[in-house]
PDB file of C-alpha atoms and ligand atoms in Angstrom:
ATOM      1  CA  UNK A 949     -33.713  94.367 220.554  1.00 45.00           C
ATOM      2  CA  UNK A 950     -30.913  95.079 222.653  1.00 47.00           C
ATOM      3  CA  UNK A 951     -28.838  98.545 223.030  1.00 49.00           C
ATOM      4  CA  UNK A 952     -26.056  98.483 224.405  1.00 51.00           C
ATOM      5  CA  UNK A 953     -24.985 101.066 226.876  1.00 62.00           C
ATOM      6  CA  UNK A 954     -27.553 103.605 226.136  1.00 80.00           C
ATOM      7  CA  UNK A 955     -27.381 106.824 227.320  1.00 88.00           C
ATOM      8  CA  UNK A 956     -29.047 108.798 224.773  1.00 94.00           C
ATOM      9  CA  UNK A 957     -32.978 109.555 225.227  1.00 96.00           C
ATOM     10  CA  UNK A 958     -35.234 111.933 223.512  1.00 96.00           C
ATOM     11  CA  UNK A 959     -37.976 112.792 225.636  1.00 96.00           C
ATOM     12  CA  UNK A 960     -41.426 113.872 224.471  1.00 94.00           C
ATOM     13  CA  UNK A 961     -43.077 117.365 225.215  1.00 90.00           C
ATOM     14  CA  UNK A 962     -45.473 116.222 227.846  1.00 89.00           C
ATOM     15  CA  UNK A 963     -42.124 114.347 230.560  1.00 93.00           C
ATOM     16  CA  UNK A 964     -40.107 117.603 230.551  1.00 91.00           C
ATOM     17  CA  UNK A 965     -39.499 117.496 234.449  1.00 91.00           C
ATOM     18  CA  UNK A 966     -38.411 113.950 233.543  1.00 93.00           C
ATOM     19  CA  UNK A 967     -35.996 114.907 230.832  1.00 94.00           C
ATOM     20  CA  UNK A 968     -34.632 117.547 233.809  1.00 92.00           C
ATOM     21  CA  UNK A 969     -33.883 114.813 235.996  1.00 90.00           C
ATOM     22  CA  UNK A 970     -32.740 112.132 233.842  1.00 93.00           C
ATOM     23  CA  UNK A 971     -29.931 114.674 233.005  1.00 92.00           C
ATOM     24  CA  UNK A 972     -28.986 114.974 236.453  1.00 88.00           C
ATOM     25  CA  UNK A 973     -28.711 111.532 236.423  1.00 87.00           C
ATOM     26  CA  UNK A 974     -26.284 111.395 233.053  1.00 90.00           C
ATOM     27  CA  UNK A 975     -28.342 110.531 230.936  1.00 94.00           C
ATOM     28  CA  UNK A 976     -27.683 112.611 227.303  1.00 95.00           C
ATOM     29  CA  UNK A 977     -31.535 113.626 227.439  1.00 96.00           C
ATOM     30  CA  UNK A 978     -33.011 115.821 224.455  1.00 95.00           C
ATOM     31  CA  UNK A 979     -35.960 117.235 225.267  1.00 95.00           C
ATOM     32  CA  UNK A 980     -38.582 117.499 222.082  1.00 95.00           C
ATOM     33  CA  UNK A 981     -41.035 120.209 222.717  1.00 91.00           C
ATOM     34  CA  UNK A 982     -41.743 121.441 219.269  1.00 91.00           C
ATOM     35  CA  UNK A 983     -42.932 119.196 216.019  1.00 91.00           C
ATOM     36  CA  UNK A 984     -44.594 116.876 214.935  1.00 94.00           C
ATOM     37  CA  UNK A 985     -44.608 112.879 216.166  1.00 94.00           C
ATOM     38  CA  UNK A 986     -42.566 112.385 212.540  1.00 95.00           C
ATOM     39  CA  UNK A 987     -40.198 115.142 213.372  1.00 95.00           C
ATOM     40  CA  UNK A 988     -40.056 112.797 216.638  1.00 95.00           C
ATOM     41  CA  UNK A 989     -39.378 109.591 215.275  1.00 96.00           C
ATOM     42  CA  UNK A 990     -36.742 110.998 212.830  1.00 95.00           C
ATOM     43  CA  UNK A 991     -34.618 112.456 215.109  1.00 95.00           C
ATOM     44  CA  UNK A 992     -35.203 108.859 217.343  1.00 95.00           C
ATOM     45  CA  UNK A 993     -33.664 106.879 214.553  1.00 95.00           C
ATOM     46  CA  UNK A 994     -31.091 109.296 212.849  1.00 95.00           C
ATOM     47  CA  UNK A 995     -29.479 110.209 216.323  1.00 94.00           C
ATOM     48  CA  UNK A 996     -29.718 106.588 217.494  1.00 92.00           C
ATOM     49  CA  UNK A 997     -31.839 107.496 220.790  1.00 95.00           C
ATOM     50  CA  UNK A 998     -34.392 105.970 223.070  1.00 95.00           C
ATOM     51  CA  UNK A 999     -37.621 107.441 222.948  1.00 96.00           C
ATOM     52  CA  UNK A1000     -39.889 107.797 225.850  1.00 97.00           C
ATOM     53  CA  UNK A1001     -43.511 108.853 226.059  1.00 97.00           C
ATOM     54  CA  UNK A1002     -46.198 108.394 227.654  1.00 95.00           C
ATOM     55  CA  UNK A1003     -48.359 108.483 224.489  1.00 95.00           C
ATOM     56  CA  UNK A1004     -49.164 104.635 223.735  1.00 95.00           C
ATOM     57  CA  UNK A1005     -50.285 105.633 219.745  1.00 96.00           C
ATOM     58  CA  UNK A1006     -46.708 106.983 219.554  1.00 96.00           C
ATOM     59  CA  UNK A1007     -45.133 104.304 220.901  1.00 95.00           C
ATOM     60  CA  UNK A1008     -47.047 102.100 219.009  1.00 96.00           C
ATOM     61  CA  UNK A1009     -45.528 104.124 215.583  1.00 96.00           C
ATOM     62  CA  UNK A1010     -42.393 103.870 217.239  1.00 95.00           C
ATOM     63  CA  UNK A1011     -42.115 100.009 217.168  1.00 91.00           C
ATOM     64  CA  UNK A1012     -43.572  99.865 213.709  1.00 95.00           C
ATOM     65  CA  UNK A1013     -40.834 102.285 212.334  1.00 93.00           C
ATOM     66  CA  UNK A1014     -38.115 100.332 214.447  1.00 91.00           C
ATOM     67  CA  UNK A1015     -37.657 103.122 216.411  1.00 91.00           C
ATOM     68  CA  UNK A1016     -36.446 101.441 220.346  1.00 91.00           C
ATOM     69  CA  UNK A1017     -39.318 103.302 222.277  1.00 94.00           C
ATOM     70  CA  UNK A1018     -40.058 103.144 225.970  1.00 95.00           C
ATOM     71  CA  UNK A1019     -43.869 104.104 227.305  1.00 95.00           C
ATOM     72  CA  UNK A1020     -43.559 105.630 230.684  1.00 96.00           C
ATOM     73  CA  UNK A1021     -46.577 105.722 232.506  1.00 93.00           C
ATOM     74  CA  UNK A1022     -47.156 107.678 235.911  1.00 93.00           C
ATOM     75  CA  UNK A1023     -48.411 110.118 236.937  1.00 91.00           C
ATOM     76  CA  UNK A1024     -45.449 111.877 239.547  1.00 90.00           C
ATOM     77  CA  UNK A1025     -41.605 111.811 237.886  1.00 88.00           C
ATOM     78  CA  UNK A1026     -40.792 109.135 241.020  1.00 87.00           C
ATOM     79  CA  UNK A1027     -43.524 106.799 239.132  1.00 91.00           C
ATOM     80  CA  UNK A1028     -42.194 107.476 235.684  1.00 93.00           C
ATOM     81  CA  UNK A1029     -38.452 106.644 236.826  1.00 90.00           C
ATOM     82  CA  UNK A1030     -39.742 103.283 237.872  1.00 89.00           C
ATOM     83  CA  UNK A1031     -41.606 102.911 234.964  1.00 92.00           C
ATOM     84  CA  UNK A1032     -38.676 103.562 232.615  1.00 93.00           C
ATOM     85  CA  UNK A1033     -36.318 101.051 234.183  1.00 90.00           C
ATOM     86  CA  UNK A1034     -39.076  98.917 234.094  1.00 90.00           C
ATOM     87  CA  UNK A1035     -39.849  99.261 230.694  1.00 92.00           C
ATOM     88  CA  UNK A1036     -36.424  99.010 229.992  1.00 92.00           C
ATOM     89  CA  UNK A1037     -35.661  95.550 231.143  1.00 90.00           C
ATOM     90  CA  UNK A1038     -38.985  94.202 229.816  1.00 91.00           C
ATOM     91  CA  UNK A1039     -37.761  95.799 226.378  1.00 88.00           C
ATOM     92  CA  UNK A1040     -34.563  94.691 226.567  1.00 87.00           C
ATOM     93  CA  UNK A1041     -32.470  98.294 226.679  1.00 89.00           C
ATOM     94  CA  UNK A1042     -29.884  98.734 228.650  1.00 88.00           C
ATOM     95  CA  UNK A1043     -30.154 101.758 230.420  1.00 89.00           C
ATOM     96  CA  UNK A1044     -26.457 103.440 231.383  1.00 87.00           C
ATOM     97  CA  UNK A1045     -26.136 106.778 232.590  1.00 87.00           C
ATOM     98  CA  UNK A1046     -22.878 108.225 232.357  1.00 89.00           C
ATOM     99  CA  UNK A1047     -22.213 111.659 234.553  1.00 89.00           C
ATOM    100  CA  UNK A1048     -24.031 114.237 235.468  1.00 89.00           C
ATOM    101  CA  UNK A1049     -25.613 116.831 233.279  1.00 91.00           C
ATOM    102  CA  UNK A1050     -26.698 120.400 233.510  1.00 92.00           C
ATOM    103  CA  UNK A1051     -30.914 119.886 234.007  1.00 91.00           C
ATOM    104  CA  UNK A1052     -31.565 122.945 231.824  1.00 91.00           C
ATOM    105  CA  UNK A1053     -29.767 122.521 228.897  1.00 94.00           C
ATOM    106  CA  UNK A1054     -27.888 118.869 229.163  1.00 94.00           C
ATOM    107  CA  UNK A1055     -24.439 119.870 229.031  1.00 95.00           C
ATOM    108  CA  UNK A1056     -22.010 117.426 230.772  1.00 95.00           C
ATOM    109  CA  UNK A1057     -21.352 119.404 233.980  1.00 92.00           C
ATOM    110  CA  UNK A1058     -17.620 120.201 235.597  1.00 92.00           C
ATOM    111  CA  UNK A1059     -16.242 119.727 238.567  1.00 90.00           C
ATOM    112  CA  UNK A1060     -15.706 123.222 240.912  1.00 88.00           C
ATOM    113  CA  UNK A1061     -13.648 123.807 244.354  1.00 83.00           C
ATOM    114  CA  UNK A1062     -15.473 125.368 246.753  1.00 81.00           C
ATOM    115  CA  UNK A1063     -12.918 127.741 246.893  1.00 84.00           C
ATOM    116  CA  UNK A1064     -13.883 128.476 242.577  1.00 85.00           C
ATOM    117  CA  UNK A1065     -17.365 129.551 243.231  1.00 83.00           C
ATOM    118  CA  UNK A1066     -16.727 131.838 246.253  1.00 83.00           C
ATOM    119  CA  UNK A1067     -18.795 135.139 246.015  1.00 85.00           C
ATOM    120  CA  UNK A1068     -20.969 132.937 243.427  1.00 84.00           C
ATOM    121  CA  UNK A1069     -23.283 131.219 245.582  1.00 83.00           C
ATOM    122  CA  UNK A1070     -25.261 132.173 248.970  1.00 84.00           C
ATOM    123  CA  UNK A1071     -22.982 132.260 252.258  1.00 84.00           C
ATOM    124  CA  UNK A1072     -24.866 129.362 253.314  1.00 84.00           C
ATOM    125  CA  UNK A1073     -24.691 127.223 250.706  1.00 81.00           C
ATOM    126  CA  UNK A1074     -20.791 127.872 250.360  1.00 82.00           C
ATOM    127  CA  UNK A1075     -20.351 127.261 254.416  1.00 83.00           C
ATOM    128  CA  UNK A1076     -22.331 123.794 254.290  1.00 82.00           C
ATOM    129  CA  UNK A1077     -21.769 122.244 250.756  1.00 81.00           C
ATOM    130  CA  UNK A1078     -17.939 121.031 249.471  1.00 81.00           C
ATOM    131  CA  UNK A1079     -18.767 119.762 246.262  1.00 81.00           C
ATOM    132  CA  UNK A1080     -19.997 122.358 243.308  1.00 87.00           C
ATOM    133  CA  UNK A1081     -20.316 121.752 239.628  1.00 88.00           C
ATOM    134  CA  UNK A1082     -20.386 124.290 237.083  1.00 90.00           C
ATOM    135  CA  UNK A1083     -22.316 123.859 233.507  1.00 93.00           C
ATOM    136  CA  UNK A1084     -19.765 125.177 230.904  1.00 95.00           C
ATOM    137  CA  UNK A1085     -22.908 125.787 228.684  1.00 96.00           C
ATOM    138  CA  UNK A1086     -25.321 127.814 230.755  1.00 94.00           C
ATOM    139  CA  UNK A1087     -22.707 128.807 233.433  1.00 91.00           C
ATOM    140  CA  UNK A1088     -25.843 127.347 236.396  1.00 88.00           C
ATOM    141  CA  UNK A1089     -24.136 126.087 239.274  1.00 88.00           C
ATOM    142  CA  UNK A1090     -25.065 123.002 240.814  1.00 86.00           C
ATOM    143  CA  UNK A1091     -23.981 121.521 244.505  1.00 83.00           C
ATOM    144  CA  UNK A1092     -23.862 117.783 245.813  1.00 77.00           C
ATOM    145  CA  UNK A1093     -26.700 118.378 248.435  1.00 72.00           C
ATOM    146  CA  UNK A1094     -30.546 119.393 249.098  1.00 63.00           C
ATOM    147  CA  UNK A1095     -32.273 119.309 245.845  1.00 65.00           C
ATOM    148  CA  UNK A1096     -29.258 117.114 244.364  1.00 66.00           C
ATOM    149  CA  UNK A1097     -28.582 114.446 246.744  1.00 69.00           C
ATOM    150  CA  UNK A1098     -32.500 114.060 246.847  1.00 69.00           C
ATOM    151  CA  UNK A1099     -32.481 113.294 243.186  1.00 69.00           C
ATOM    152  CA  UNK A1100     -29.558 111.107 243.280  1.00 64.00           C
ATOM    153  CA  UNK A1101     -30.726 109.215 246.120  1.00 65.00           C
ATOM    154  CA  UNK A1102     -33.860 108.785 244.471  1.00 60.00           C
ATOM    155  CA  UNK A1103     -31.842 107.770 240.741  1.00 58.00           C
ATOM    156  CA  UNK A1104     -30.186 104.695 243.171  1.00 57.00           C
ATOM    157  CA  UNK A1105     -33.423 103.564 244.760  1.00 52.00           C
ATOM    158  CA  UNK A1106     -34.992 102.970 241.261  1.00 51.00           C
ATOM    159  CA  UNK A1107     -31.911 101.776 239.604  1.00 50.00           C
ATOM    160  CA  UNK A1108     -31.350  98.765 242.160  1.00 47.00           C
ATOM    161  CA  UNK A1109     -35.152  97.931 241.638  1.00 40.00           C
TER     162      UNK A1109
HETATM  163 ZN1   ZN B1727     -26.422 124.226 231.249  1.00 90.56          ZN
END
């Protein structure tokens, strides 16, 4: 089985901090908190996405629906991240991300000016950060720094893996 390019996940209830972070990363991550692992598979298949879970009965109804399914085990999100690329090569998916996404609700996020989010963000943040993205779903800002650059840095360590 081999996918090409895919950015398109559907995450199962118990990885939300994953799905978060994956989105950061650019991946198109839904997040499936509510219904049942049929509901799950469905949606898998009709929207052409990867599944991940950490649930190996699921994944094992996954594969037997033809459903491309990735088990993530871990127990801390930097664990599951290596787990999924991981699982993806051994699977044969081809994991690409395309760019960044707002963590809460997965909209592609746009580029701001620092001068654009003036009188939006603390007086620190604005005198120490240049780069500033805006979620044109949610409206949550996002800057290239602190909690950010820690998540991309940690995206490139398990990506060259
Ligand atoms: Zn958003």
């Amino acid at each position: 089985m081999i996918l090409m390019g895919t950015e398109r996940l559907v995450v199962d209830a118990m990885l939300g901090s994953l799905a978060r972070k994956l989105r950061i990363f650019g991946f198109d991550a839904v997040y499936f908190r509510e219904g049942s692992d049929s509901e799950l598979l469905r949606m898998a298949l009709s929207e052409r996405r990867v599944l991940l879970t950490s649930d190996r009965a699921l994944s094992e109804r996954a594969r037997a629906r033809g459903a491309p399914c990735l088990l993530i085990e871990g127990s801390s999100d930097r664990e599951r991240l290596e787990a999924l690329w991981s699982s993806a090569r051994a699977s044969g998916v081809e994991l690409s991300p395309g760019p960044s996404r707002c963590a809460v609700c997965g909209t592609v996020l746009e580029p701001l000016k620092r001068a654009d989010v003036r009188g939006l963000v603390p007086e620190r943040v604005a005198a120490s950060h240049r780069v500033y993205f805006r979620c044109p779903g949610c409206d949550k800002l996002y800057w290239k720094g602190g909690h950010w650059t820690r998540l991309r840095k940690l995206s490139s360590i398990v990506v060259r893996r």
